JSON list of C-alpha atoms and ligand atoms in Angstrom, two decimals:
[
{"chain": "A", "resi": 289, "resn": "MET", "atom": "CA", "xyz": [-6.96, 61.60, 114.15]},
{"chain": "A", "resi": 290, "resn": "ARG", "atom": "CA", "xyz": [-7.10, 64.83, 111.88]},
{"chain": "A", "resi": 291, "resn": "ALA", "atom": "CA", "xyz": [-6.67, 67.15, 114.80]},
{"chain": "A", "resi": 292, "resn": "ILE", "atom": "CA", "xyz": [-3.51, 65.01, 115.90]},
{"chain": "A", "resi": 293, "resn": "LEU", "atom": "CA", "xyz": [-2.08, 65.24, 112.29]},
{"chain": "A", "resi": 294, "resn": "ALA", "atom": "CA", "xyz": [-2.60, 69.17, 111.93]},
{"chain": "A", "resi": 295, "resn": "THR", "atom": "CA", "xyz": [-1.21, 69.77, 115.29]},
{"chain": "A", "resi": 296, "resn": "SER", "atom": "CA", "xyz": [2.16, 67.76, 114.58]},
{"chain": "A", "resi": 297, "resn": "ILE", "atom": "CA", "xyz": [2.45, 68.99, 110.93]},
{"chain": "A", "resi": 298, "resn": "SER", "atom": "CA", "xyz": [2.24, 72.88, 112.19]},
{"chain": "A", "resi": 299, "resn": "ALA", "atom": "CA", "xyz": [4.94, 71.79, 115.02]},
{"chain": "A", "resi": 300, "resn": "SER", "atom": "CA", "xyz": [7.14, 70.22, 112.36]},
{"chain": "A", "resi": 301, "resn": "MET", "atom": "CA", "xyz": [7.10, 73.15, 110.21]},
{"chain": "A", "resi": 302, "resn": "LEU", "atom": "CA", "xyz": [8.66, 75.26, 112.97]},
{"chain": "A", "resi": 303, "resn": "LEU", "atom": "CA", "xyz": [11.59, 72.76, 113.36]},
{"chain": "A", "resi": 304, "resn": "CYS", "atom": "CA", "xyz": [12.01, 71.01, 110.11]},
{"chain": "A", "resi": 305, "resn": "LEU", "atom": "CA", "xyz": [9.80, 68.87, 107.81]},
{"chain": "A", "resi": 306, "resn": "SER", "atom": "CA", "xyz": [9.18, 65.71, 109.70]},
{"chain": "A", "resi": 307, "resn": "ALA", "atom": "CA", "xyz": [6.72, 62.94, 109.81]},
{"chain": "A", "resi": 308, "resn": "PRO", "atom": "CA", "xyz": [3.76, 63.21, 111.98]},
{"chain": "A", "resi": 309, "resn": "ALA", "atom": "CA", "xyz": [4.63, 61.84, 115.45]},
{"chain": "A", "resi": 310, "resn": "ALA", "atom": "CA", "xyz": [1.71, 59.20, 115.32]},
{"chain": "A", "resi": 311, "resn": "TRP", "atom": "CA", "xyz": [3.48, 57.73, 112.30]},
{"chain": "A", "resi": 312, "resn": "ALA", "atom": "CA", "xyz": [7.20, 58.15, 113.43]},
{"chain": "A", "resi": 313, "resn": "GLU", "atom": "CA", "xyz": [7.16, 55.26, 116.23]},
{"chain": "A", "resi": 314, "resn": "ALA", "atom": "CA", "xyz": [10.27, 53.20, 115.79]},
{"chain": "A", "resi": 315, "resn": "GLY", "atom": "CA", "xyz": [9.44, 49.92, 114.13]},
{"chain": "A", "resi": 316, "resn": "GLY", "atom": "CA", "xyz": [5.87, 50.73, 113.76]},
{"chain": "A", "resi": 317, "resn": "HIS", "atom": "CA", "xyz": [3.96, 49.63, 110.70]},
{"chain": "A", "resi": 318, "resn": "GLN", "atom": "CA", "xyz": [2.33, 52.36, 108.60]},
{"chain": "A", "resi": 319, "resn": "MET", "atom": "CA", "xyz": [-0.47, 52.13, 106.19]},
{"chain": "A", "resi": 320, "resn": "VAL", "atom": "CA", "xyz": [-0.45, 55.31, 104.11]},
{"chain": "A", "resi": 321, "resn": "LYS", "atom": "CA", "xyz": [-3.46, 56.76, 102.31]},
{"chain": "A", "resi": 322, "resn": "ALA", "atom": "CA", "xyz": [-2.25, 59.33, 99.75]},
{"chain": "A", "resi": 323, "resn": "GLU", "atom": "CA", "xyz": [-5.54, 61.27, 100.44]},
{"chain": "A", "resi": 324, "resn": "GLU", "atom": "CA", "xyz": [-4.65, 61.76, 104.02]},
{"chain": "A", "resi": 325, "resn": "LEU", "atom": "CA", "xyz": [-1.31, 63.16, 103.31]},
{"chain": "A", "resi": 326, "resn": "GLU", "atom": "CA", "xyz": [-0.76, 66.96, 104.53]},
{"chain": "A", "resi": 327, "resn": "TRP", "atom": "CA", "xyz": [1.36, 68.98, 102.11]},
{"chain": "A", "resi": 328, "resn": "VAL", "atom": "CA", "xyz": [3.47, 72.13, 103.01]},
{"chain": "A", "resi": 329, "resn": "GLU", "atom": "CA", "xyz": [5.29, 74.58, 100.93]},
{"chain": "A", "resi": 330, "resn": "PRO", "atom": "CA", "xyz": [9.04, 73.91, 101.61]},
{"chain": "A", "resi": 331, "resn": "ALA", "atom": "CA", "xyz": [10.97, 77.09, 102.25]},
{"chain": "A", "resi": 332, "resn": "SER", "atom": "CA", "xyz": [14.00, 75.57, 100.54]},
{"chain": "A", "resi": 333, "resn": "PHE", "atom": "CA", "xyz": [12.24, 75.29, 97.24]},
{"chain": "A", "resi": 334, "resn": "PRO", "atom": "CA", "xyz": [10.97, 77.98, 94.61]},
{"chain": "A", "resi": 335, "resn": "ALA", "atom": "CA", "xyz": [7.43, 78.88, 95.07]},
{"chain": "A", "resi": 336, "resn": "GLY", "atom": "CA", "xyz": [4.93, 76.60, 93.82]},
{"chain": "A", "resi": 337, "resn": "ALA", "atom": "CA", "xyz": [6.19, 73.08, 95.21]},
{"chain": "A", "resi": 338, "resn": "ARG", "atom": "CA", "xyz": [4.49, 71.44, 97.93]},
{"chain": "A", "resi": 339, "resn": "MET", "atom": "CA", "xyz": [6.01, 68.47, 100.13]},
{"chain": "A", "resi": 340, "resn": "THR", "atom": "CA", "xyz": [4.92, 65.86, 102.59]},
{"chain": "A", "resi": 341, "resn": "VAL", "atom": "CA", "xyz": [7.06, 63.77, 104.77]},
{"chain": "A", "resi": 342, "resn": "ILE", "atom": "CA", "xyz": [5.62, 60.44, 105.10]},
{"chain": "A", "resi": 343, "resn": "GLU", "atom": "CA", "xyz": [8.27, 58.76, 107.22]},
{"chain": "A", "resi": 344, "resn": "GLY", "atom": "CA", "xyz": [11.42, 59.94, 109.26]},
{"chain": "A", "resi": 345, "resn": "ALA", "atom": "CA", "xyz": [12.77, 63.48, 109.82]},
{"chain": "A", "resi": 346, "resn": "LEU", "atom": "CA", "xyz": [14.93, 65.20, 106.89]},
{"chain": "A", "resi": 347, "resn": "ASP", "atom": "CA", "xyz": [17.22, 66.71, 109.45]},
{"chain": "A", "resi": 348, "resn": "ALA", "atom": "CA", "xyz": [17.98, 63.53, 111.17]},
{"chain": "A", "resi": 349, "resn": "PRO", "atom": "CA", "xyz": [20.38, 60.55, 110.33]},
{"chain": "A", "resi": 350, "resn": "GLU", "atom": "CA", "xyz": [17.49, 58.09, 109.99]},
{"chain": "A", "resi": 351, "resn": "PRO", "atom": "CA", "xyz": [15.51, 56.68, 106.70]},
{"chain": "A", "resi": 352, "resn": "PHE", "atom": "CA", "xyz": [12.94, 59.10, 105.14]},
{"chain": "A", "resi": 353, "resn": "THR", "atom": "CA", "xyz": [10.28, 58.92, 102.83]},
{"chain": "A", "resi": 354, "resn": "ALA", "atom": "CA", "xyz": [8.88, 62.23, 101.24]},
{"chain": "A", "resi": 355, "resn": "ARG", "atom": "CA", "xyz": [6.86, 63.31, 98.36]},
{"chain": "A", "resi": 356, "resn": "ILE", "atom": "CA", "xyz": [7.28, 66.86, 96.47]},
{"chain": "A", "resi": 357, "resn": "SER", "atom": "CA", "xyz": [4.56, 67.92, 94.16]},
{"chain": "A", "resi": 358, "resn": "PHE", "atom": "CA", "xyz": [5.87, 70.41, 91.16]},
{"chain": "A", "resi": 359, "resn": "PRO", "atom": "CA", "xyz": [3.11, 72.53, 89.36]},
{"chain": "A", "resi": 360, "resn": "ALA", "atom": "CA", "xyz": [3.27, 72.86, 85.56]},
{"chain": "A", "resi": 361, "resn": "GLY", "atom": "CA", "xyz": [5.98, 74.99, 84.24]},
{"chain": "A", "resi": 362, "resn": "TYR", "atom": "CA", "xyz": [8.09, 74.76, 87.32]},
{"chain": "A", "resi": 363, "resn": "GLU", "atom": "CA", "xyz": [11.94, 74.95, 87.55]},
{"chain": "A", "resi": 364, "resn": "LEU", "atom": "CA", "xyz": [14.08, 73.73, 90.26]},
{"chain": "A", "resi": 365, "resn": "PRO", "atom": "CA", "xyz": [17.66, 75.42, 89.54]},
{"chain": "A", "resi": 366, "resn": "ALA", "atom": "CA", "xyz": [20.93, 73.11, 89.79]},
{"chain": "A", "resi": 367, "resn": "HIS", "atom": "CA", "xyz": [21.58, 71.93, 93.38]},
{"chain": "A", "resi": 368, "resn": "THR", "atom": "CA", "xyz": [23.15, 69.21, 95.34]},
{"chain": "A", "resi": 369, "resn": "HIS", "atom": "CA", "xyz": [22.16, 66.95, 98.03]},
{"chain": "A", "resi": 370, "resn": "PRO", "atom": "CA", "xyz": [24.43, 65.82, 101.16]},
{"chain": "A", "resi": 371, "resn": "ALA", "atom": "CA", "xyz": [23.13, 62.20, 100.77]},
{"chain": "A", "resi": 372, "resn": "VAL", "atom": "CA", "xyz": [21.99, 60.07, 98.00]},
{"chain": "A", "resi": 373, "resn": "GLU", "atom": "CA", "xyz": [18.91, 61.05, 96.31]},
{"chain": "A", "resi": 374, "resn": "ARG", "atom": "CA", "xyz": [16.69, 58.39, 94.93]},
{"chain": "A", "resi": 375, "resn": "VAL", "atom": "CA", "xyz": [13.57, 59.86, 93.20]},
{"chain": "A", "resi": 376, "resn": "THR", "atom": "CA", "xyz": [10.81, 57.68, 91.98]},
{"chain": "A", "resi": 377, "resn": "VAL", "atom": "CA", "xyz": [8.28, 59.53, 89.67]},
{"chain": "A", "resi": 378, "resn": "LEU", "atom": "CA", "xyz": [4.57, 58.96, 90.82]},
{"chain": "A", "resi": 379, "resn": "LYS", "atom": "CA", "xyz": [2.64, 61.18, 88.62]},
{"chain": "A", "resi": 380, "resn": "GLY", "atom": "CA", "xyz": [3.34, 63.09, 85.42]},
{"chain": "A", "resi": 381, "resn": "THR", "atom": "CA", "xyz": [6.58, 63.43, 83.61]},
{"chain": "A", "resi": 382, "resn": "ALA", "atom": "CA", "xyz": [9.60, 65.05, 85.40]},
{"chain": "A", "resi": 383, "resn": "TYR", "atom": "CA", "xyz": [12.59, 66.10, 83.39]},
{"chain": "A", "resi": 384, "resn": "ILE", "atom": "CA", "xyz": [15.83, 65.59, 85.19]},
{"chain": "A", "resi": 385, "resn": "GLY", "atom": "CA", "xyz": [19.18, 66.66, 83.87]},
{"chain": "A", "resi": 386, "resn": "LEU", "atom": "CA", "xyz": [22.72, 66.73, 84.96]},
{"chain": "A", "resi": 387, "resn": "GLY", "atom": "CA", "xyz": [24.88, 69.77, 85.17]},
{"chain": "A", "resi": 388, "resn": "ASP", "atom": "CA", "xyz": [25.50, 73.15, 86.95]},
{"chain": "A", "resi": 389, "resn": "GLU", "atom": "CA", "xyz": [22.86, 75.06, 85.16]},
{"chain": "A", "resi": 390, "resn": "LEU", "atom": "CA", "xyz": [19.17, 74.21, 84.45]},
{"chain": "A", "resi": 391, "resn": "ASP", "atom": "CA", "xyz": [19.00, 73.75, 80.74]},
{"chain": "A", "resi": 392, "resn": "ARG", "atom": "CA", "xyz": [15.30, 73.14, 79.47]},
{"chain": "A", "resi": 393, "resn": "GLY", "atom": "CA", "xyz": [15.72, 70.71, 76.72]},
{"chain": "A", "resi": 394, "resn": "ALA", "atom": "CA", "xyz": [18.56, 68.90, 78.47]},
{"chain": "A", "resi": 395, "resn": "GLY", "atom": "CA", "xyz": [16.37, 67.03, 81.10]},
{"chain": "A", "resi": 396, "resn": "MET", "atom": "CA", "xyz": [15.72, 63.34, 80.47]},
{"chain": "A", "resi": 397, "resn": "PRO", "atom": "CA", "xyz": [11.85, 62.70, 80.88]},
{"chain": "A", "resi": 398, "resn": "LEU", "atom": "CA", "xyz": [11.11, 60.19, 83.68]},
{"chain": "A", "resi": 399, "resn": "GLU", "atom": "CA", "xyz": [7.59, 59.08, 83.77]},
{"chain": "A", "resi": 400, "resn": "PRO", "atom": "CA", "xyz": [5.42, 57.22, 86.58]},
{"chain": "A", "resi": 401, "resn": "SER", "atom": "CA", "xyz": [7.51, 54.20, 87.72]},
{"chain": "A", "resi": 402, "resn": "ASP", "atom": "CA", "xyz": [10.66, 55.63, 86.43]},
{"chain": "A", "resi": 403, "resn": "MET", "atom": "CA", "xyz": [13.52, 56.52, 88.82]},
{"chain": "A", "resi": 404, "resn": "MET", "atom": "CA", "xyz": [16.70, 58.55, 89.21]},
{"chain": "A", "resi": 405, "resn": "ILE", "atom": "CA", "xyz": [19.45, 57.89, 91.71]},
{"chain": "A", "resi": 406, "resn": "ILE", "atom": "CA", "xyz": [22.03, 60.71, 92.20]},
{"chain": "A", "resi": 407, "resn": "GLN", "atom": "CA", "xyz": [25.03, 60.61, 94.52]},
{"chain": "A", "resi": 408, "resn": "PRO", "atom": "CA", "xyz": [25.74, 63.21, 97.08]},
{"chain": "A", "resi": 409, "resn": "GLY", "atom": "CA", "xyz": [27.50, 66.58, 95.65]},
{"chain": "A", "resi": 410, "resn": "HIS", "atom": "CA", "xyz": [26.54, 65.84, 92.04]},
{"chain": "A", "resi": 411, "resn": "ALA", "atom": "CA", "xyz": [24.69, 68.82, 90.45]},
{"chain": "A", "resi": 412, "resn": "HIS", "atom": "CA", "xyz": [21.40, 68.10, 88.83]},
{"chain": "A", "resi": 413, "resn": "PHE", "atom": "CA", "xyz": [18.33, 70.22, 87.93]},
{"chain": "A", "resi": 414, "resn": "LEU", "atom": "CA", "xyz": [14.39, 69.36, 87.32]},
{"chain": "A", "resi": 415, "resn": "TYR", "atom": "CA", "xyz": [11.70, 71.25, 85.48]},
{"chain": "A", "resi": 416, "resn": "THR", "atom": "CA", "xyz": [8.09, 70.14, 84.49]},
{"chain": "A", "resi": 417, "resn": "GLU", "atom": "CA", "xyz": [6.14, 71.11, 81.31]},
{"chain": "A", "resi": 418, "resn": "ASP", "atom": "CA", "xyz": [2.46, 71.21, 81.16]},
{"chain": "A", "resi": 419, "resn": "GLU", "atom": "CA", "xyz": [1.45, 68.95, 84.07]},
{"chain": "A", "resi": 420, "resn": "GLU", "atom": "CA", "xyz": [1.59, 68.75, 87.64]},
{"chain": "A", "resi": 421, "resn": "VAL", "atom": "CA", "xyz": [4.23, 66.09, 88.56]},
{"chain": "A", "resi": 422, "resn": "ILE", "atom": "CA", "xyz": [4.77, 64.19, 91.90]},
{"chain": "A", "resi": 423, "resn": "VAL", "atom": "CA", "xyz": [7.95, 62.38, 92.95]},
{"chain": "A", "resi": 424, "resn": "GLN", "atom": "CA", "xyz": [8.85, 60.29, 95.74]},
{"chain": "A", "resi": 425, "resn": "LEU", "atom": "CA", "xyz": [12.12, 60.73, 97.73]},
{"chain": "A", "resi": 426, "resn": "ASN", "atom": "CA", "xyz": [13.67, 57.83, 99.78]},
{"chain": "A", "resi": 427, "resn": "GLY", "atom": "CA", "xyz": [17.02, 58.19, 101.47]},
{"chain": "A", "resi": 428, "resn": "ILE", "atom": "CA", "xyz": [18.77, 58.30, 104.70]},
{"chain": "A", "resi": 429, "resn": "GLY", "atom": "CA", "xyz": [19.11, 62.00, 106.23]},
{"chain": "A", "resi": 430, "resn": "PRO", "atom": "CA", "xyz": [20.39, 64.37, 107.21]},
{"chain": "A", "resi": 431, "resn": "TRP", "atom": "CA", "xyz": [18.68, 65.51, 104.17]},
{"chain": "A", "resi": 432, "resn": "GLY", "atom": "CA", "xyz": [19.41, 69.08, 102.47]},
{"chain": "A", "resi": 433, "resn": "ILE", "atom": "CA", "xyz": [19.53, 70.84, 99.17]},
{"chain": "A", "resi": 434, "resn": "THR", "atom": "CA", "xyz": [22.25, 73.15, 98.14]},
{"chain": "A", "resi": 435, "resn": "TYR", "atom": "CA", "xyz": [22.00, 75.38, 95.22]},
{"chain": "A", "resi": 436, "resn": "VAL", "atom": "CA", "xyz": [24.91, 75.52, 92.71]},
{"chain": "A", "resi": 437, "resn": "ASN", "atom": "CA", "xyz": [24.11, 79.40, 92.41]},
{"chain": "A", "resi": 438, "resn": "SER", "atom": "CA", "xyz": [23.25, 80.85, 95.86]},
{"chain": "A", "resi": 439, "resn": "ALA", "atom": "CA", "xyz": [21.18, 83.57, 94.25]},
{"chain": "A", "resi": 440, "resn": "ASP", "atom": "CA", "xyz": [18.56, 80.72, 93.33]},
{"chain": "A", "resi": 441, "resn": "ASP", "atom": "CA", "xyz": [18.19, 79.81, 96.80]},
{"chain": "A", "resi": 442, "resn": "PRO", "atom": "CA", "xyz": [14.76, 81.05, 98.02]},
{"chain": "A", "resi": 443, "resn": "ARG", "atom": "CA", "xyz": [15.77, 80.78, 101.63]},
{"chain": "A", "resi": 444, "resn": "LYS", "atom": "CA", "xyz": [18.07, 83.72, 101.05]},
{"chain": "A", "resi": 445, "resn": "ALA", "atom": "CA", "xyz": [15.20, 86.01, 100.06]},
{"chain": "A", "resi": 446, "resn": "ARG", "atom": "CA", "xyz": [12.59, 85.14, 102.81]},
{"chain": "B", "resi": 715, "resn": "CU", "atom": "CU1", "xyz": [17.78, 66.79, 93.77]}
]
């Protein structure tokens, strides 16, 4: 099982982030153990964030479930998404604010079990303070992230 997961993760990194094939069977039931999730650094986020896709393929028109881990002191600049974003905090306190520019101090603190739902095209930002934060994203793809200020997009520099 470990080998199968590792293979499908590296293959999916070449295309886009998507769930391991063994889990992606339509109509299949899934039991997900957090300790078995495989995390990768998404190219579309500033360095330090890690992501794991549990269900679906982010670039496909289908439901997805993913988690993102942000280290302490992290800043995710203002951005928008092409689909509704549903964020549930699983660990730590995430600070999320609305607006075209990241403003430390303007984010609403969201703690484990708290949630945010943002409509497509609406600019928002996130930052963390002194602890790691893990959030879960649920939505329907195709998913993506567009930075308000294109200079913030780490894909331009890689
Ligand atoms: Cu967002």
